[in-house]
Tab-separated table of C-alpha atoms in Angstrom:
chain	number	residue	atom	x	y	z
A	20	MET	CA	24.992	16.982	-28.753
A	21	VAL	CA	21.529	18.365	-29.448
A	22	SER	CA	20.422	21.054	-27.000
A	23	MET	CA	17.085	22.674	-26.170
A	24	LYS	CA	18.342	25.698	-28.094
A	25	ASP	CA	18.482	23.548	-31.254
A	26	ILE	CA	14.923	22.332	-30.684
A	27	ALA	CA	13.749	25.906	-30.105
A	28	ALA	CA	15.294	27.004	-33.405
A	29	ALA	CA	13.693	24.092	-35.272
A	30	CYS	CA	10.248	24.855	-33.840
A	31	GLY	CA	10.457	28.635	-33.900
A	32	VAL	CA	9.788	28.942	-30.172
A	33	SER	CA	11.774	30.045	-27.139
A	34	VAL	CA	14.040	27.794	-25.073
A	35	ALA	CA	11.671	28.362	-22.136
A	36	THR	CA	8.779	26.979	-24.196
A	37	VAL	CA	10.834	23.912	-25.119
A	38	SER	CA	11.653	23.321	-21.460
A	39	LYS	CA	8.003	23.587	-20.468
A	40	ALA	CA	6.915	21.237	-23.248
A	41	LEU	CA	9.485	18.574	-22.390
A	42	ASN	CA	8.515	18.765	-18.722
A	43	ASN	CA	4.778	18.467	-19.488
A	44	GLN	CA	3.903	21.782	-17.893
A	45	GLU	CA	0.323	22.889	-18.366
A	46	ASP	CA	0.783	26.554	-19.285
A	47	ILE	CA	1.484	25.839	-22.965
A	48	GLY	CA	-0.865	24.451	-25.598
A	49	GLU	CA	-1.047	20.742	-26.357
A	50	GLU	CA	-0.297	21.330	-30.052
A	51	THR	CA	2.921	23.205	-29.230
A	52	LYS	CA	3.872	20.566	-26.689
A	53	GLN	CA	3.512	17.740	-29.210
A	54	ARG	CA	5.382	19.700	-31.899
A	55	VAL	CA	8.307	20.279	-29.552
A	56	LYS	CA	8.393	16.640	-28.461
A	57	LYS	CA	8.301	15.457	-32.067
A	58	ALA	CA	11.192	17.751	-32.997
A	59	ALA	CA	13.180	16.602	-29.961
A	60	LYS	CA	12.755	12.988	-30.998
A	61	GLU	CA	13.669	13.644	-34.628
A	62	LEU	CA	16.774	15.608	-33.635
A	63	GLY	CA	17.866	12.892	-31.207
A	64	TYR	CA	17.635	15.019	-28.086
A	65	HIS	CA	18.276	13.284	-24.758
A	66	PRO	CA	17.863	15.230	-21.503
A	67	ASN	CA	20.856	15.368	-19.180
A	68	ALA	CA	19.842	14.305	-15.685
A	69	SER	CA	22.879	15.904	-14.063
A	70	ALA	CA	22.226	19.250	-15.725
A	71	ARG	CA	18.580	19.067	-14.741
A	72	ALA	CA	19.531	18.334	-11.135
A	73	LEU	CA	21.946	21.271	-11.018
A	74	LYS	CA	19.335	23.626	-12.420
A	75	THR	CA	16.467	22.552	-10.153
A	76	ASN	CA	18.467	21.487	-7.075
A	77	ARG	CA	16.597	18.173	-7.175
A	78	SER	CA	17.665	14.653	-8.115
A	79	TYR	CA	14.197	13.509	-9.260
A	80	ASN	CA	14.856	10.354	-7.265
A	81	LEU	CA	12.366	9.088	-4.671
A	82	GLY	CA	13.265	6.574	-2.000
A	83	VAL	CA	11.023	3.685	-0.992
A	84	LEU	CA	11.403	2.032	2.401
A	85	TYR	CA	9.944	-1.459	2.207
A	86	ARG	CA	10.970	-3.826	5.004
A	87	GLU	CA	8.380	-6.586	4.704
A	88	GLU	CA	8.856	-9.336	7.306
A	89	SER	CA	6.593	-12.137	6.047
A	90	GLY	CA	9.101	-13.205	3.408
A	91	SER	CA	6.813	-12.302	0.513
A	92	GLY	CA	9.063	-9.509	-0.728
A	93	LEU	CA	7.745	-7.790	-3.831
A	94	THR	CA	5.229	-10.583	-4.436
A	95	HIS	CA	3.096	-9.357	-1.502
A	96	GLY	CA	-0.400	-9.092	-2.961
A	97	TYR	CA	-1.289	-5.853	-1.176
A	98	PHE	CA	1.952	-3.886	-1.043
A	99	SER	CA	3.193	-4.924	-4.489
A	100	GLN	CA	0.155	-3.207	-6.003
A	101	ILE	CA	0.700	-0.071	-3.927
A	102	LEU	CA	4.348	0.039	-5.003
A	103	GLU	CA	3.444	-0.464	-8.662
A	104	HIS	CA	0.970	2.437	-8.670
A	105	PHE	CA	3.427	4.585	-6.719
A	106	ARG	CA	6.117	3.829	-9.305
A	107	THR	CA	3.988	4.555	-12.371
A	108	THR	CA	2.698	7.821	-10.874
A	109	ALA	CA	6.221	8.917	-9.949
A	110	GLU	CA	7.617	8.025	-13.368
A	111	HIS	CA	4.811	9.912	-15.100
A	112	ALA	CA	5.910	12.984	-13.142
A	113	GLY	CA	9.542	12.473	-14.182
A	114	TYR	CA	10.851	10.777	-11.037
A	115	ASP	CA	12.764	7.534	-10.568
A	116	ILE	CA	12.532	5.364	-7.453
A	117	THR	CA	15.237	3.663	-5.387
A	118	PHE	CA	14.733	1.173	-2.582
A	119	LEU	CA	16.303	2.178	0.707
A	120	SER	CA	18.613	-0.235	2.467
A	121	ASN	CA	20.468	-0.423	5.755
A	122	SER	CA	21.591	-4.017	5.307
A	123	LYS	CA	24.174	-5.195	7.815
A	124	LEU	CA	25.628	-7.377	5.057
A	125	ARG	CA	26.924	-4.333	3.182
A	126	LYS	CA	30.501	-3.249	3.856
A	127	ASP	CA	29.468	0.379	3.421
A	128	ARG	CA	26.447	0.039	5.718
A	129	MET	CA	24.508	3.275	6.157
A	130	SER	CA	21.397	4.218	8.092
A	131	TYR	CA	18.241	4.913	6.108
A	132	LEU	CA	18.780	8.653	6.409
A	133	GLU	CA	22.441	8.365	5.403
A	134	HIS	CA	21.360	6.347	2.373
A	135	THR	CA	18.952	9.105	1.295
A	136	VAL	CA	21.749	11.678	1.553
A	137	TYR	CA	24.214	9.433	-0.280
A	138	ARG	CA	21.755	8.906	-3.138
A	139	GLY	CA	20.564	12.509	-3.091
A	140	MET	CA	16.931	11.478	-2.725
A	141	ASP	CA	14.316	14.225	-2.870
A	142	GLY	CA	11.900	12.388	-0.571
A	143	VAL	CA	10.847	8.987	0.748
A	144	MET	CA	7.700	6.896	0.909
A	145	ILE	CA	7.653	4.490	3.848
A	146	ALA	CA	5.549	1.548	2.693
A	147	VAL	CA	6.484	-1.026	5.343
A	148	ALA	CA	8.882	-0.548	8.242
A	149	ASP	CA	9.566	-1.396	11.854
A	150	TYR	CA	8.515	1.882	13.425
A	151	SER	CA	10.245	0.959	16.681
A	152	ASP	CA	13.585	0.980	14.825
A	153	PRO	CA	15.586	4.108	15.826
A	154	GLU	CA	16.800	4.466	12.236
A	155	VAL	CA	13.202	4.690	11.000
A	156	THR	CA	12.482	7.305	13.670
A	157	GLU	CA	15.591	9.207	12.594
A	158	LEU	CA	14.268	9.294	9.037
A	159	LEU	CA	10.806	10.415	10.146
A	160	ASP	CA	12.242	13.168	12.342
A	161	SER	CA	14.531	14.493	9.606
A	162	ARG	CA	13.828	17.467	7.347
A	163	LEU	CA	13.457	15.203	4.316
A	164	PRO	CA	9.961	15.061	2.734
A	165	VAL	CA	8.358	11.784	3.863
A	166	VAL	CA	4.964	10.169	3.261
A	167	THR	CA	3.889	7.092	5.223
A	168	VAL	CA	1.491	4.331	4.183
A	169	ASP	CA	-0.869	2.825	6.768
A	170	TYR	CA	0.906	4.543	9.656
A	171	LEU	CA	0.299	7.862	11.406
A	172	TYR	CA	3.289	9.902	12.538
A	173	HIS	CA	3.103	13.422	13.907
A	174	GLY	CA	3.998	16.028	11.309
A	175	ARG	CA	3.987	13.620	8.360
A	176	ILE	CA	1.537	13.067	5.512
A	177	ALA	CA	-0.074	9.627	5.783
A	178	VAL	CA	-2.078	7.677	3.223
A	179	MET	CA	-4.166	5.074	5.004
A	180	SER	CA	-6.453	2.261	3.998
A	181	ASP	CA	-9.651	2.741	6.005
A	182	ASN	CA	-9.357	-0.460	8.024
A	183	VAL	CA	-12.178	0.452	10.393
A	184	GLU	CA	-14.626	0.921	7.528
A	185	GLY	CA	-13.316	-2.254	5.903
A	186	MET	CA	-13.925	-4.376	8.994
A	187	GLU	CA	-17.348	-2.846	9.569
A	188	SER	CA	-18.305	-3.532	5.954
A	189	LEU	CA	-17.237	-7.188	6.174
A	190	LEU	CA	-18.815	-7.776	9.573
A	191	SER	CA	-22.074	-6.087	8.560
A	192	TYR	CA	-22.374	-8.467	5.621
A	193	ILE	CA	-21.499	-11.516	7.737
A	194	TYR	CA	-23.959	-10.425	10.431
A	195	ALA	CA	-26.687	-9.919	7.817
A	196	GLN	CA	-26.215	-13.565	6.797
A	197	GLY	CA	-27.193	-14.549	10.343
A	198	HIS	CA	-23.760	-15.210	11.852
A	199	ARG	CA	-23.296	-14.321	15.522
A	200	GLU	CA	-20.315	-16.519	16.455
A	201	VAL	CA	-17.649	-14.893	14.277
A	202	ALA	CA	-13.963	-15.588	14.934
A	203	TYR	CA	-11.135	-13.336	13.832
A	204	ILE	CA	-7.547	-14.452	13.230
A	205	TYR	CA	-5.602	-11.190	13.203
A	206	GLY	CA	-2.003	-10.313	12.357
A	207	GLU	CA	1.027	-9.043	14.239
A	208	ASP	CA	0.975	-5.872	16.315
A	209	ALA	CA	0.677	-2.829	14.071
A	210	MET	CA	-1.569	0.190	13.674
A	211	VAL	CA	-3.543	-1.685	11.013
A	212	THR	CA	-4.096	-4.604	13.400
A	213	THR	CA	-5.130	-2.351	16.290
A	214	ASN	CA	-7.717	-0.578	14.143
A	215	ARG	CA	-9.195	-3.811	12.810
A	216	VAL	CA	-9.409	-5.541	16.200
A	217	SER	CA	-10.983	-2.419	17.720
A	218	ALA	CA	-13.541	-2.307	14.909
A	219	TYR	CA	-14.334	-6.001	15.473
A	220	CYS	CA	-14.879	-5.530	19.217
A	221	ARG	CA	-16.938	-2.369	18.776
A	222	PHE	CA	-19.135	-3.967	16.126
A	223	PHE	CA	-20.290	-6.776	18.403
A	224	GLU	CA	-20.538	-4.455	21.386
A	225	ASN	CA	-22.926	-2.265	19.389
A	226	LYS	CA	-24.935	-5.371	18.491
A	227	LYS	CA	-25.172	-6.285	22.222
A	228	ILE	CA	-23.411	-9.583	21.543
A	229	PRO	CA	-21.031	-10.664	24.351
A	230	LEU	CA	-17.433	-10.877	23.172
A	231	ARG	CA	-15.893	-14.355	23.331
A	232	GLU	CA	-12.192	-13.670	23.814
A	233	GLU	CA	-11.244	-17.130	22.540
A	234	LEU	CA	-12.660	-16.216	19.128
A	235	LEU	CA	-9.917	-13.599	18.781
A	236	GLN	CA	-6.723	-15.411	17.826
A	237	ARG	CA	-3.372	-13.767	17.126
A	238	GLY	CA	-1.759	-15.089	13.980
A	239	ARG	CA	0.596	-13.641	11.392
A	240	TYR	CA	-0.046	-11.778	8.170
A	241	ARG	CA	0.335	-13.891	5.023
A	242	ASP	CA	1.063	-17.044	7.021
A	243	SER	CA	-1.152	-19.829	5.724
A	244	TYR	CA	0.466	-22.431	7.992
A	245	THR	CA	-0.299	-20.549	11.219
A	246	ALA	CA	-3.770	-19.724	9.899
A	247	GLY	CA	-4.395	-23.443	9.407
A	248	ILE	CA	-3.311	-24.288	12.963
A	249	LEU	CA	-5.504	-21.564	14.456
A	250	THR	CA	-8.437	-22.622	12.288
A	251	ASN	CA	-8.248	-26.116	13.753
A	252	LYS	CA	-8.057	-24.621	17.239
A	253	LEU	CA	-11.195	-22.551	16.630
A	254	LEU	CA	-13.124	-25.479	15.170
A	255	ALA	CA	-12.435	-27.493	18.334
A	256	PHE	CA	-14.321	-24.985	20.501
A	257	ASN	CA	-17.833	-25.739	21.721
A	258	PRO	CA	-19.674	-23.983	20.304
A	259	ALA	CA	-17.424	-23.492	17.296
A	260	PRO	CA	-17.685	-20.264	15.307
A	261	THR	CA	-19.973	-20.314	12.304
A	262	CYS	CA	-17.689	-17.934	10.390
A	263	ILE	CA	-13.947	-17.232	10.544
A	264	LEU	CA	-12.542	-13.916	9.360
A	265	TYR	CA	-8.861	-13.860	8.392
A	266	ALA	CA	-6.346	-11.014	8.449
A	267	ASP	CA	-5.690	-11.396	4.718
A	268	ASP	CA	-6.712	-13.504	1.753
A	269	PHE	CA	-3.493	-15.519	1.789
A	270	SER	CA	-4.180	-16.623	5.371
A	271	ALA	CA	-7.755	-17.458	4.389
A	272	ILE	CA	-6.393	-19.968	1.887
A	273	GLY	CA	-4.545	-21.728	4.718
A	274	GLY	CA	-7.757	-21.763	6.726
A	275	MET	CA	-9.742	-23.133	3.801
A	276	ASN	CA	-7.240	-25.976	3.357
A	277	ALA	CA	-7.403	-26.838	7.069
A	278	ILE	CA	-11.205	-26.936	6.907
A	279	LYS	CA	-11.138	-29.262	3.901
A	280	ASP	CA	-8.569	-31.507	5.616
A	281	ARG	CA	-11.100	-32.020	8.423
A	282	GLY	CA	-13.634	-33.242	5.894
A	283	LEU	CA	-15.673	-30.048	6.193
A	284	ARG	CA	-16.990	-27.853	3.394
A	285	VAL	CA	-16.885	-24.100	2.791
A	286	PRO	CA	-19.455	-22.586	3.158
A	287	GLU	CA	-21.864	-25.471	3.856
A	288	ASP	CA	-20.228	-26.412	7.176
A	289	ILE	CA	-18.392	-23.223	8.029
A	290	SER	CA	-18.139	-19.802	6.398
A	291	ILE	CA	-14.919	-17.845	5.934
A	292	ALA	CA	-13.916	-14.381	4.729
A	293	GLY	CA	-10.603	-12.736	3.907
A	294	TYR	CA	-9.208	-9.238	3.597
A	295	ASP	CA	-7.273	-7.389	0.842
A	296	GLY	CA	-9.072	-8.500	-2.304
A	297	ILE	CA	-6.002	-9.891	-4.067
A	298	LEU	CA	-6.431	-11.577	-7.450
A	299	ILE	CA	-6.140	-15.140	-6.164
A	300	ALA	CA	-9.198	-14.630	-3.932
A	301	SER	CA	-11.405	-14.527	-7.023
A	302	GLN	CA	-9.887	-17.764	-8.362
A	303	LEU	CA	-10.747	-19.928	-5.347
A	304	GLU	CA	-13.653	-22.353	-5.225
A	305	PRO	CA	-15.802	-21.068	-3.703
A	306	GLN	CA	-14.764	-17.509	-4.496
A	307	LEU	CA	-13.634	-15.802	-1.312
A	308	THR	CA	-15.745	-13.076	0.255
A	309	THR	CA	-13.260	-10.334	1.093
A	310	TYR	CA	-12.650	-6.602	1.314
A	311	ARG	CA	-10.670	-5.167	-1.587
A	312	GLN	CA	-8.380	-2.359	-0.481
A	313	ASP	CA	-7.809	0.574	-2.829
A	314	THR	CA	-4.176	-0.176	-3.645
A	315	SER	CA	-4.319	1.973	-6.776
A	316	GLY	CA	-5.594	4.998	-4.886
A	317	ILE	CA	-3.114	4.538	-2.039
A	318	GLY	CA	-0.087	4.211	-4.329
A	319	CYS	CA	-1.072	7.117	-6.568
A	320	MET	CA	-1.967	9.392	-3.657
A	321	ALA	CA	1.297	8.622	-1.854
A	322	ALA	CA	3.319	9.547	-4.947
A	323	GLN	CA	1.301	12.676	-5.723
A	324	GLU	CA	1.512	13.992	-2.163
A	325	LEU	CA	5.223	13.250	-1.843
A	326	ILE	CA	5.992	15.035	-5.114
A	327	ARG	CA	3.770	17.957	-4.114
A	328	LEU	CA	5.602	18.177	-0.792
A	329	ILE	CA	8.948	18.208	-2.618
A	330	GLU	CA	8.003	20.735	-5.286
A	331	ASN	CA	5.788	23.055	-3.254
A	332	PRO	CA	6.344	22.407	0.467
A	333	ARG	CA	4.830	25.655	1.756
A	334	ALA	CA	1.525	25.008	-0.025
A	335	THR	CA	1.250	21.324	0.915
A	336	PRO	CA	-0.667	20.720	4.161
A	337	ILE	CA	0.188	17.810	6.431
A	338	THR	CA	-2.866	15.643	5.904
A	339	GLN	CA	-3.997	12.111	6.679
A	340	TYR	CA	-5.864	10.540	3.769
A	341	MET	CA	-8.280	7.650	4.381
A	342	MET	CA	-8.807	5.520	1.281
A	343	ARG	CA	-11.949	3.388	1.227
A	344	GLY	CA	-12.079	0.018	-0.480
A	345	GLU	CA	-15.041	-2.158	-1.411
A	346	LEU	CA	-16.735	-5.306	-0.196
A	347	VAL	CA	-16.363	-8.239	-2.588
A	348	VAL	CA	-19.112	-10.803	-2.064
A	349	GLY	CA	-18.017	-14.279	-3.089
A	350	GLY	CA	-19.456	-17.652	-2.199
A	351	SER	CA	-17.584	-18.397	1.025
A	352	VAL	CA	-20.173	-16.973	3.459
A	353	ALA	CA	-23.469	-18.853	3.668
A	354	PRO	CA	-26.633	-17.732	5.476
A	355	VAL	CA	-27.386	-19.473	8.772
């Protein structure tokens, strides 16, 4: 079996230099790094993960907690993109990822924390979870490095989409088009939902527009069926809203279908807007006005901060990062 010592001899460098080159460390020149990597490939060198783990006291394995309740799984337009950018960033740094499970269907059922110990995980990103679950709290309160996405927890690094700024950006555009009766179909109880509803209420309060409670309707994230039912409910009001804002783009599609089923047109008869900025929003007719969240930035930042916390915990501050997205103006909001 080819060793780093063999590569060092072939390149005329030290074993330490070979190790640094293969681990992409920055304190050696790029030319030397490429020469070492080329020699390693030609000699048929394959790193031994077990030996690496023994030497560094790390498994180079990151856990991902993703308990998504809408049934979308890994096809979820928002979280799938975050997970993909988290994965590529982690892999670039030499880490693998494993999904955490506490399934009651398993004979060897373990809590989330027990699973991390069993798999020897170096740290965990919590992408989606039920934060009222005692097993999630146990994980958060453990000594394991943890980064959360879209959730604040005392003593933990959090990477957040700036939902307040996102709502204000959408509502400012809708308001500028002349809309004053704007309904909002929001999702289930969560920190994201609380921030968005608060931003909605504050926006109209600042504009001195009385809040119509009936224009705030509780739906479900990524539930086009419920969105359609609530859309019909809103359209039956007198006066009906001139614009309906949905919790996500997928729900907006359900609303758009319900509007068309009533023989109405978007945006000629009623305007709509979504949230997330998933790919399908740009394929609709008319193209959906929405707010594109920075899924790339969130996923990359979560991975970078988790790895930094693992590799250099004393120099990694507990910080909350707010990632801003961008307004995407389509053709679904008409001036009134």
